[in-house]
């Protein structure tokens, strides 16, 4: 006698062959998984960095490998590196910020006016951070609640901030006279041979990594960049999240402006020139997806170190800056092509 078959059993019998032949995520080759791809990319960047160090050591061994030069490379990387951390969050969310260089310039000149310097170290630091946050707030409000395209809103901020910085300085360099600020840039202030600017960069990097990879804020950032509408339906306040991200980018610009003041001992309206391009390029070659939905702080930091090392090698070998820009452009193109290839492999 044949036993009756329930609808659920019939469905199971129909789906059985399909489930047996379907690939599960664990069946895919390991290198196609996101984590493995990021690890491979980071290892590749470390390899590129090692090659650059070898080239620098071969062409100018006494100068490049000198401890003071290596400290200089790390110090220069610290300023643009802090900006890149903020940019990584913005790009991960599917946005862009073209105003970071101008914000750094505005924050640096506003924080070095004679009126601000009267308040000493705290006054300069406070002003730089507040100006950065203020510009980030304007960007965030225009984009999140004003409905403006990030490219247009931040481009407008770029022009406005540059213009205001020029108006404040009248085209002149503002010299810092606060000794407690200038002292942070001399070797006597180094901690175990590490410049204070590098330590600040390290702290910002660690905090950024934790924020992106170990908090709800980071998961929401990735979700908004991956699919903003799906994130909204899942209960995420997309507009508020975008506002917070541009505030974070502005904060990083304010911190970078303060580091630049320490490094140069002055405030100029030309500070931060092309920082937006360098930050975007470093994030992209580090593995942050330009269309959003994926970001890596470690990769961005490695990208910054690669570009800074290239600049240093070119300077030591007296090579023209136009060749340097061509090399950077070639690296960016190669990184984007690798991103497209890995994205296709991940979908295969």
Coordinates of C-alpha atoms in Angstrom, one line a residue:
X1 CA 0.0 0.0 0.0
X2 CA 1.4 3.4 -1.0
X3 CA 1.8 6.0 1.7
X4 CA 0.3 9.4 1.0
X5 CA 2.9 12.1 0.2
X6 CA 2.5 15.5 1.8
X7 CA 3.0 18.7 -0.3
X8 CA 6.1 19.5 1.7
X9 CA 7.6 16.1 0.9
X10 CA 6.7 16.6 -2.8
X11 CA 8.5 19.9 -2.8
X12 CA 11.5 18.4 -1.1
X13 CA 11.7 15.6 -3.7
X14 CA 11.5 18.2 -6.5
X15 CA 14.1 20.5 -5.0
X16 CA 16.5 17.7 -4.1
X17 CA 18.4 17.4 -7.4
X18 CA 18.7 21.2 -7.6
X19 CA 20.0 21.5 -4.1
X20 CA 22.5 18.7 -4.7
X21 CA 24.0 20.4 -7.7
X22 CA 23.8 24.0 -6.4
X23 CA 27.0 25.6 -5.1
X24 CA 27.0 26.9 -1.6
X25 CA 29.2 29.8 -0.6
X26 CA 31.7 27.5 0.9
X27 CA 32.0 25.6 -2.4
X28 CA 33.4 28.6 -4.2
X29 CA 37.2 28.9 -4.3
X30 CA 38.5 30.7 -1.3
X31 CA 40.2 33.5 -3.2
X32 CA 36.8 34.6 -4.5
X33 CA 35.5 35.4 -1.0
X34 CA 35.5 39.0 0.0
X35 CA 37.9 38.6 2.9
X36 CA 40.4 36.7 0.9
X37 CA 40.3 39.2 -1.9
X38 CA 41.0 42.0 0.5
X39 CA 43.8 40.0 2.1
X40 CA 45.3 39.4 -1.4
X41 CA 45.0 43.1 -2.3
X42 CA 46.6 44.2 1.0
X43 CA 49.5 41.7 0.5
X44 CA 49.9 43.0 -3.1
X45 CA 50.1 46.6 -1.7
X46 CA 52.7 45.4 0.8
X47 CA 54.6 43.9 -2.1
X48 CA 54.5 47.1 -4.1
X49 CA 55.6 49.0 -1.0
X50 CA 58.5 46.6 -0.5
X51 CA 59.5 47.1 -4.2
X52 CA 59.5 50.9 -3.8
X53 CA 61.6 50.6 -0.6
X54 CA 64.1 48.5 -2.6
X55 CA 64.1 51.0 -5.4
X56 CA 64.7 53.8 -3.0
X57 CA 67.4 51.9 -1.2
X58 CA 69.1 51.1 -4.5
X59 CA 69.0 54.5 -6.1
X60 CA 69.7 56.6 -3.0
X61 CA 70.8 54.2 -0.3
X62 CA 72.4 56.7 2.1
X63 CA 69.6 59.2 1.8
X64 CA 66.5 57.1 1.4
X65 CA 67.3 54.6 4.2
X66 CA 68.4 57.3 6.6
X67 CA 66.2 57.3 9.7
X68 CA 65.4 61.0 9.3
X69 CA 64.1 60.4 5.8
X70 CA 61.9 57.5 6.9
X71 CA 60.5 59.7 9.6
X72 CA 59.8 62.3 7.0
X73 CA 57.9 59.9 4.8
X74 CA 55.8 58.7 7.7
X75 CA 55.2 62.3 8.9
X76 CA 54.1 63.4 5.4
X77 CA 51.9 60.4 5.1
X78 CA 50.2 61.2 8.4
X79 CA 48.5 64.4 7.2
X80 CA 47.0 63.0 4.0
X81 CA 46.5 59.6 5.8
X82 CA 44.1 61.2 8.3
X83 CA 42.1 62.7 5.5
X84 CA 42.0 59.4 3.6
X85 CA 40.5 57.6 6.7
X86 CA 37.5 60.0 6.5
X87 CA 37.4 59.7 2.7
X88 CA 37.2 55.9 3.0
X89 CA 34.0 56.1 5.0
X90 CA 32.4 58.5 2.6
X91 CA 33.3 56.4 -0.5
X92 CA 32.2 53.2 1.3
X93 CA 28.8 54.8 1.7
X94 CA 28.6 55.5 -2.0
X95 CA 29.5 59.2 -1.7
X96 CA 32.4 61.4 -2.6
X97 CA 34.0 64.4 -1.0
X98 CA 35.9 66.8 -3.3
X99 CA 36.3 69.5 -0.7
X100 CA 38.7 67.8 1.8
X101 CA 41.7 69.7 0.5
X102 CA 40.0 73.1 0.7
X103 CA 38.6 72.3 4.1
X104 CA 42.1 71.6 5.3
X105 CA 43.3 74.9 3.9
X106 CA 40.4 76.8 5.5
X107 CA 40.9 75.1 8.9
X108 CA 44.6 75.8 8.8
X109 CA 44.4 79.5 8.1
X110 CA 41.4 80.1 10.4
X111 CA 43.3 78.4 13.2
X112 CA 46.5 80.4 12.6
X113 CA 45.0 83.9 12.7
X114 CA 46.5 86.3 15.3
X115 CA 43.2 86.3 17.2
X116 CA 43.2 82.5 17.4
X117 CA 46.8 82.2 18.3
X118 CA 46.2 84.3 21.4
X119 CA 44.4 81.3 22.9
X120 CA 47.5 79.2 22.5
X121 CA 47.6 75.4 21.7
X122 CA 44.0 74.7 22.7
X123 CA 42.7 77.6 20.6
X124 CA 44.5 76.5 17.5
X125 CA 43.4 72.8 17.9
X126 CA 39.8 73.7 18.8
X127 CA 39.4 76.1 15.9
X128 CA 40.9 73.6 13.3
X129 CA 38.5 70.9 14.5
X130 CA 35.4 73.1 14.7
X131 CA 36.0 74.5 11.2
X132 CA 36.4 71.0 9.8
X133 CA 33.2 69.9 11.5
X134 CA 31.4 73.0 10.3
X135 CA 32.3 72.4 6.7
X136 CA 31.4 68.7 7.1
X137 CA 28.0 69.7 8.6
X138 CA 27.2 71.9 5.6
X139 CA 28.2 69.2 3.2
X140 CA 26.1 66.6 5.1
X141 CA 23.0 68.8 5.3
X142 CA 23.2 69.7 1.6
X143 CA 23.6 66.1 0.5
X144 CA 21.5 64.2 3.1
X145 CA 18.6 66.7 3.6
X146 CA 19.0 69.0 0.6
X147 CA 19.0 66.3 -1.9
X148 CA 22.1 67.5 -3.7
X149 CA 24.5 65.2 -5.5
X150 CA 27.7 64.7 -3.5
X151 CA 29.8 65.7 -6.4
X152 CA 28.1 69.1 -6.8
X153 CA 27.7 69.9 -3.1
X154 CA 31.4 69.1 -2.3
X155 CA 32.6 70.9 -5.4
X156 CA 30.7 74.0 -4.2
X157 CA 32.3 73.6 -0.8
X158 CA 35.7 73.3 -2.5
X159 CA 35.3 76.6 -4.3
X160 CA 33.8 78.4 -1.2
X161 CA 36.4 77.2 1.3
X162 CA 39.3 78.0 -1.0
X163 CA 37.9 81.5 -1.6
X164 CA 37.3 82.1 2.1
X165 CA 40.8 80.9 3.0
X166 CA 42.2 83.3 0.4
X167 CA 40.1 86.1 1.9
X168 CA 41.3 85.4 5.4
X169 CA 45.0 85.3 4.5
X170 CA 44.9 87.9 1.7
X171 CA 47.3 85.6 -0.1
X172 CA 49.9 85.8 2.7
X173 CA 51.4 83.1 4.9
X174 CA 50.4 83.2 8.5
X175 CA 53.3 82.2 10.8
X176 CA 52.6 80.2 13.9
X177 CA 54.3 81.7 17.0
X178 CA 52.8 79.4 19.7
X179 CA 55.8 77.4 21.0
X180 CA 53.8 74.5 22.3
X181 CA 52.6 73.8 18.8
X182 CA 55.9 74.2 17.1
X183 CA 57.6 72.0 19.7
X184 CA 55.6 69.0 18.4
X185 CA 57.5 69.2 15.1
X186 CA 61.0 69.0 16.5
X187 CA 62.9 65.7 17.1
X188 CA 63.0 66.3 20.9
X189 CA 59.2 65.6 21.0
X190 CA 59.5 62.2 19.3
X191 CA 58.4 59.2 21.3
X192 CA 60.8 56.3 20.9
X193 CA 61.9 57.9 17.6
X194 CA 58.3 58.3 16.4
X195 CA 57.0 61.8 15.5
X196 CA 53.8 62.8 17.3
X197 CA 52.1 63.3 14.0
X198 CA 52.6 59.6 13.2
X199 CA 51.2 58.6 16.5
X200 CA 48.1 60.7 15.9
X201 CA 47.8 59.0 12.5
X202 CA 48.1 55.6 14.1
X203 CA 45.3 56.4 16.6
X204 CA 43.0 57.7 13.9
X205 CA 43.7 54.6 11.8
X206 CA 42.9 52.2 14.7
X207 CA 39.7 54.1 15.6
X208 CA 38.6 54.2 12.0
X209 CA 39.2 50.5 11.6
X210 CA 37.2 49.7 14.7
X211 CA 34.5 52.0 13.7
X212 CA 34.1 50.5 10.2
X213 CA 34.6 46.8 11.1
X214 CA 33.4 46.4 14.7
X215 CA 30.4 48.8 15.2
X216 CA 26.9 49.2 14.0
X217 CA 27.9 52.6 12.5
X218 CA 30.3 50.7 10.2
X219 CA 27.7 48.1 9.2
X220 CA 25.2 50.8 8.4
X221 CA 27.8 52.7 6.3
X222 CA 28.5 49.5 4.2
X223 CA 24.7 48.9 3.9
X224 CA 24.0 52.4 2.7
X225 CA 26.8 52.1 0.1
X226 CA 25.7 48.7 -1.1
X227 CA 22.0 49.6 -1.5
X228 CA 20.6 52.7 0.0
X229 CA 16.9 51.8 -0.6
X230 CA 17.4 48.3 0.9
X231 CA 19.1 50.0 3.9
X232 CA 16.1 52.3 4.3
X233 CA 13.7 49.5 4.2
X234 CA 15.7 47.7 6.8
X235 CA 15.2 50.5 9.2
X236 CA 18.4 52.6 8.7
X237 CA 18.0 56.3 8.7
X238 CA 20.0 56.8 5.5
X239 CA 19.9 60.6 5.6
X240 CA 21.2 60.8 9.1
X241 CA 23.9 58.2 8.4
X242 CA 25.1 60.3 5.4
X243 CA 25.2 63.4 7.6
X244 CA 27.3 61.6 10.2
X245 CA 29.7 60.5 7.5
X246 CA 30.4 63.9 6.2
X247 CA 30.8 65.2 9.7
X248 CA 33.4 62.4 10.2
X249 CA 35.1 63.5 7.0
X250 CA 35.1 67.1 8.2
X251 CA 36.5 66.1 11.6
X252 CA 39.4 64.2 9.9
X253 CA 40.1 67.3 7.8
X254 CA 40.3 69.4 10.9
X255 CA 42.7 67.0 12.6
X256 CA 44.8 66.9 9.4
X257 CA 44.9 70.7 9.3
X258 CA 46.3 70.8 12.8
X259 CA 48.9 68.3 11.9
X260 CA 49.8 70.3 8.8
X261 CA 50.2 73.4 11.0
X262 CA 52.6 71.5 13.2
X263 CA 54.5 70.2 10.2
X264 CA 54.8 73.6 8.4
X265 CA 54.6 76.0 11.3
X266 CA 52.2 78.2 9.3
X267 CA 48.8 78.5 7.7
X268 CA 48.4 79.1 4.0
X269 CA 45.4 79.2 1.6
X270 CA 47.3 76.8 -0.7
X271 CA 47.5 74.1 2.0
X272 CA 45.8 70.8 1.1
X273 CA 46.2 71.3 -2.6
X274 CA 45.0 68.2 -4.5
X275 CA 44.4 66.3 -1.2
X276 CA 41.0 65.2 -2.5
X277 CA 42.6 63.4 -5.4
X278 CA 45.3 61.8 -3.3
X279 CA 42.8 60.6 -0.7
X280 CA 40.5 59.2 -3.3
X281 CA 43.3 57.5 -5.2
X282 CA 44.8 56.0 -2.0
X283 CA 41.3 54.6 -0.9
X284 CA 40.7 53.2 -4.4
X285 CA 44.0 51.4 -4.7
X286 CA 43.6 50.2 -1.2
X287 CA 40.4 48.3 -2.2
X288 CA 37.6 50.6 -1.3
X289 CA 34.9 50.3 -4.0
X290 CA 34.3 53.6 -5.7
X291 CA 30.6 52.7 -6.2
X292 CA 30.2 52.0 -2.5
X293 CA 29.4 49.0 -0.4
X294 CA 33.0 48.0 0.5
X295 CA 35.8 49.7 2.3
X296 CA 39.0 48.9 4.0
X297 CA 41.0 51.2 6.3
X298 CA 44.1 49.1 6.2
X299 CA 44.2 49.1 2.4
X300 CA 43.7 52.9 2.4
X301 CA 46.6 53.4 4.7
X302 CA 48.8 51.2 2.6
X303 CA 47.7 53.2 -0.5
X304 CA 48.8 56.4 1.3
X305 CA 52.2 54.9 2.1
X306 CA 52.7 53.8 -1.5
X307 CA 52.0 57.3 -2.9
X308 CA 54.1 59.0 -0.2
X309 CA 57.0 56.7 -0.8
X310 CA 56.8 57.3 -4.6
X311 CA 56.8 61.1 -4.0
X312 CA 59.9 60.8 -1.7
X313 CA 61.8 58.6 -4.2
X314 CA 61.1 61.0 -7.0
X315 CA 62.2 64.0 -4.9
X316 CA 65.4 62.3 -3.9
X317 CA 66.3 61.4 -7.5
X318 CA 65.4 65.0 -8.7
X319 CA 62.8 63.7 -11.1
X320 CA 60.2 66.0 -12.4
X321 CA 56.8 66.2 -10.8
X322 CA 55.0 65.6 -14.1
X323 CA 56.5 62.1 -14.3
X324 CA 55.4 61.5 -10.8
X325 CA 51.8 62.4 -11.6
X326 CA 51.9 60.1 -14.6
X327 CA 53.1 57.2 -12.4
X328 CA 50.3 57.9 -9.9
X329 CA 47.7 58.0 -12.7
X330 CA 49.0 54.6 -14.0
X331 CA 48.7 53.1 -10.6
X332 CA 45.1 54.4 -10.2
X333 CA 44.1 53.0 -13.6
X334 CA 45.6 49.6 -12.7
X335 CA 43.8 49.6 -9.3
X336 CA 40.4 50.2 -10.9
X337 CA 41.0 47.5 -13.5
X338 CA 41.9 45.1 -10.7
X339 CA 38.7 46.1 -8.9
X340 CA 36.6 45.4 -12.0
X341 CA 38.3 42.0 -12.5
X342 CA 37.8 40.9 -8.9
X343 CA 34.2 42.1 -8.9
X344 CA 33.5 39.9 -12.0
X345 CA 35.3 36.9 -10.4
X346 CA 33.2 37.4 -7.2
X347 CA 30.0 37.2 -9.2
X348 CA 31.1 34.2 -11.2

